[in-house]
Amino acid sequence: MGSFICDSCGREVGLYDGILSWYREGRELGNFAITHRPCQYCLGQPNNNVYRDLFRVASVKGYLAFVQYLITRWSEGYILKDFPSLQKTIAQINSHIHEGIANLLGE
């Protein structure tokens, strides 16, 4: 299946080598990013304070749980401060899930 691209260093991120992170401060959510786990080559997103393993979020069940998390926060009055970063993150995850389903169906 396709790989992910690190929002920090621009290199490929393996499914089990990456994280999805964002910051949650007050009633704001923002800076959604797929990055390598912090290491000497890629520091990830040091200002982000919420993290999820990429392999968990990139499964159908994990993706739906992430979407539910966002919907719940919005219903509680949270503000999405950085929509382009969320769009980019969701596009990468959607592409991964779509490719996985296409492979299962033999398309």
PDB file of C-alpha atoms in Angstrom:
ATOM      1  CA  MET A   1       0.000   0.000   0.000  1.00  0.00           C
ATOM      2  CA  GLY A   2       0.965   3.598  -0.391  1.00  0.00           C
ATOM      3  CA  SER A   3       3.087   5.363   2.113  1.00  0.00           C
ATOM      4  CA  PHE A   4       2.577   8.617   3.913  1.00  0.00           C
ATOM      5  CA  ILE A   5       4.614  11.809   3.556  1.00  0.00           C
ATOM      6  CA  CYS A   6       6.015  13.426   6.687  1.00  0.00           C
ATOM      7  CA  ASP A   7       4.716  16.960   7.230  1.00  0.00           C
ATOM      8  CA  SER A   8       7.949  17.838   9.025  1.00  0.00           C
ATOM      9  CA  CYS A   9      10.792  16.548   6.827  1.00  0.00           C
ATOM     10  CA  GLY A  10       8.960  15.650   3.588  1.00  0.00           C
ATOM     11  CA  ARG A  11      10.265  12.087   3.493  1.00  0.00           C
ATOM     12  CA  GLU A  12       8.233   8.895   3.318  1.00  0.00           C
ATOM     13  CA  VAL A  13       6.713   7.617   6.575  1.00  0.00           C
ATOM     14  CA  GLY A  14       5.950   3.950   7.060  1.00  0.00           C
ATOM     15  CA  LEU A  15       2.601   3.008   8.553  1.00  0.00           C
ATOM     16  CA  TYR A  16       4.211   1.739  11.778  1.00  0.00           C
ATOM     17  CA  ASP A  17       6.864   4.474  11.920  1.00  0.00           C
ATOM     18  CA  GLY A  18       4.515   7.451  11.997  1.00  0.00           C
ATOM     19  CA  ILE A  19       2.233   9.384  14.278  1.00  0.00           C
ATOM     20  CA  LEU A  20      -0.680  11.724  13.786  1.00  0.00           C
ATOM     21  CA  SER A  21      -0.397  14.702  16.098  1.00  0.00           C
ATOM     22  CA  TRP A  22      -2.146  18.004  16.707  1.00  0.00           C
ATOM     23  CA  TYR A  23      -2.454  20.594  19.406  1.00  0.00           C
ATOM     24  CA  ARG A  24      -5.440  20.998  21.661  1.00  0.00           C
ATOM     25  CA  GLU A  25      -5.286  24.194  23.629  1.00  0.00           C
ATOM     26  CA  GLY A  26      -8.223  25.757  25.387  1.00  0.00           C
ATOM     27  CA  ARG A  27     -11.070  25.270  22.917  1.00  0.00           C
ATOM     28  CA  GLU A  28      -8.868  25.156  19.812  1.00  0.00           C
ATOM     29  CA  LEU A  29      -7.641  22.277  17.668  1.00  0.00           C
ATOM     30  CA  GLY A  30      -4.983  22.755  15.037  1.00  0.00           C
ATOM     31  CA  ASN A  31      -1.677  21.876  13.372  1.00  0.00           C
ATOM     32  CA  PHE A  32      -2.718  18.350  12.372  1.00  0.00           C
ATOM     33  CA  ALA A  33       0.362  16.543  11.095  1.00  0.00           C
ATOM     34  CA  ILE A  34       1.536  13.117  10.031  1.00  0.00           C
ATOM     35  CA  THR A  35       5.195  12.764  10.939  1.00  0.00           C
ATOM     36  CA  HIS A  36       7.857  10.253  11.817  1.00  0.00           C
ATOM     37  CA  ARG A  37       8.068   9.458  15.472  1.00  0.00           C
ATOM     38  CA  PRO A  38      10.439  12.079  16.886  1.00  0.00           C
ATOM     39  CA  CYS A  39      14.029  10.989  16.239  1.00  0.00           C
ATOM     40  CA  GLN A  40      17.398  12.563  15.440  1.00  0.00           C
ATOM     41  CA  TYR A  41      16.376  13.099  11.784  1.00  0.00           C
ATOM     42  CA  CYS A  42      12.817  14.301  12.216  1.00  0.00           C
ATOM     43  CA  LEU A  43      11.633  16.163  15.279  1.00  0.00           C
ATOM     44  CA  GLY A  44       7.948  15.786  14.427  1.00  0.00           C
ATOM     45  CA  GLN A  45       5.758  18.666  15.575  1.00  0.00           C
ATOM     46  CA  PRO A  46       7.148  19.701  18.991  1.00  0.00           C
ATOM     47  CA  ASN A  47       4.276  22.114  19.753  1.00  0.00           C
ATOM     48  CA  ASN A  48       1.618  19.425  19.357  1.00  0.00           C
ATOM     49  CA  ASN A  49       0.311  17.855  22.540  1.00  0.00           C
ATOM     50  CA  VAL A  50      -2.047  15.117  21.289  1.00  0.00           C
ATOM     51  CA  TYR A  51      -0.680  12.034  19.516  1.00  0.00           C
ATOM     52  CA  ARG A  52      -2.080   8.870  17.949  1.00  0.00           C
ATOM     53  CA  ASP A  53      -0.181   5.995  16.336  1.00  0.00           C
ATOM     54  CA  LEU A  54      -0.539   6.306  12.586  1.00  0.00           C
ATOM     55  CA  PHE A  55      -1.288   2.616  12.096  1.00  0.00           C
ATOM     56  CA  ARG A  56      -4.258   2.919  14.445  1.00  0.00           C
ATOM     57  CA  VAL A  57      -5.744   6.027  12.807  1.00  0.00           C
ATOM     58  CA  ALA A  58      -5.143   4.639   9.303  1.00  0.00           C
ATOM     59  CA  SER A  59      -7.446   1.665   9.890  1.00  0.00           C
ATOM     60  CA  VAL A  60     -11.143   2.030   9.113  1.00  0.00           C
ATOM     61  CA  LYS A  61     -12.066   1.634  12.789  1.00  0.00           C
ATOM     62  CA  GLY A  62      -9.363   4.091  13.910  1.00  0.00           C
ATOM     63  CA  TYR A  63     -10.261   6.615  11.224  1.00  0.00           C
ATOM     64  CA  LEU A  64     -13.919   6.572  12.242  1.00  0.00           C
ATOM     65  CA  ALA A  65     -12.894   6.997  15.890  1.00  0.00           C
ATOM     66  CA  PHE A  66     -10.792  10.030  14.877  1.00  0.00           C
ATOM     67  CA  VAL A  67     -13.723  11.540  12.972  1.00  0.00           C
ATOM     68  CA  GLN A  68     -15.959  10.896  16.000  1.00  0.00           C
ATOM     69  CA  TYR A  69     -13.382  12.656  18.196  1.00  0.00           C
ATOM     70  CA  LEU A  70     -13.510  15.709  15.916  1.00  0.00           C
ATOM     71  CA  ILE A  71     -17.314  15.760  15.793  1.00  0.00           C
ATOM     72  CA  THR A  72     -17.512  15.497  19.579  1.00  0.00           C
ATOM     73  CA  ARG A  73     -15.038  18.353  20.072  1.00  0.00           C
ATOM     74  CA  TRP A  74     -16.946  20.557  17.613  1.00  0.00           C
ATOM     75  CA  SER A  75     -20.226  19.811  19.393  1.00  0.00           C
ATOM     76  CA  GLU A  76     -18.516  20.948  22.606  1.00  0.00           C
ATOM     77  CA  GLY A  77     -17.675  24.280  20.983  1.00  0.00           C
ATOM     78  CA  TYR A  78     -14.080  23.674  19.926  1.00  0.00           C
ATOM     79  CA  ILE A  79     -12.736  25.750  17.044  1.00  0.00           C
ATOM     80  CA  LEU A  80     -10.702  24.314  14.204  1.00  0.00           C
ATOM     81  CA  LYS A  81      -7.864  26.794  13.895  1.00  0.00           C
ATOM     82  CA  ASP A  82      -5.993  25.259  10.953  1.00  0.00           C
ATOM     83  CA  PHE A  83      -8.309  23.661   8.390  1.00  0.00           C
ATOM     84  CA  PRO A  84      -5.667  23.088   5.630  1.00  0.00           C
ATOM     85  CA  SER A  85      -3.587  20.863   7.928  1.00  0.00           C
ATOM     86  CA  LEU A  86      -6.659  18.728   8.718  1.00  0.00           C
ATOM     87  CA  GLN A  87      -7.539  18.499   5.012  1.00  0.00           C
ATOM     88  CA  LYS A  88      -4.031  17.322   4.142  1.00  0.00           C
ATOM     89  CA  THR A  89      -4.025  14.766   6.948  1.00  0.00           C
ATOM     90  CA  ILE A  90      -7.430  13.359   6.031  1.00  0.00           C
ATOM     91  CA  ALA A  91      -6.457  13.177   2.343  1.00  0.00           C
ATOM     92  CA  GLN A  92      -3.430  11.012   3.178  1.00  0.00           C
ATOM     93  CA  ILE A  93      -5.426   8.706   5.443  1.00  0.00           C
ATOM     94  CA  ASN A  94      -8.305   8.439   2.944  1.00  0.00           C
ATOM     95  CA  SER A  95      -5.878   7.517   0.175  1.00  0.00           C
ATOM     96  CA  HIS A  96      -4.347   4.797   2.328  1.00  0.00           C
ATOM     97  CA  ILE A  97      -7.720   3.309   3.314  1.00  0.00           C
ATOM     98  CA  HIS A  98      -9.033   3.494  -0.262  1.00  0.00           C
ATOM     99  CA  GLU A  99      -5.976   1.693  -1.609  1.00  0.00           C
ATOM    100  CA  GLY A 100      -6.317  -1.002   1.053  1.00  0.00           C
ATOM    101  CA  ILE A 101      -9.972  -1.620   0.177  1.00  0.00           C
ATOM    102  CA  ALA A 102      -9.179  -1.668  -3.560  1.00  0.00           C
ATOM    103  CA  ASN A 103      -6.476  -4.294  -2.919  1.00  0.00           C
ATOM    104  CA  LEU A 104      -8.930  -6.419  -0.937  1.00  0.00           C
ATOM    105  CA  LEU A 105     -11.441  -6.273  -3.761  1.00  0.00           C
ATOM    106  CA  GLY A 106      -8.805  -7.018  -6.379  1.00  0.00           C
ATOM    107  CA  GLU A 107      -9.294  -3.792  -8.283  1.00  0.00           C
TER     108      GLU A 107
END
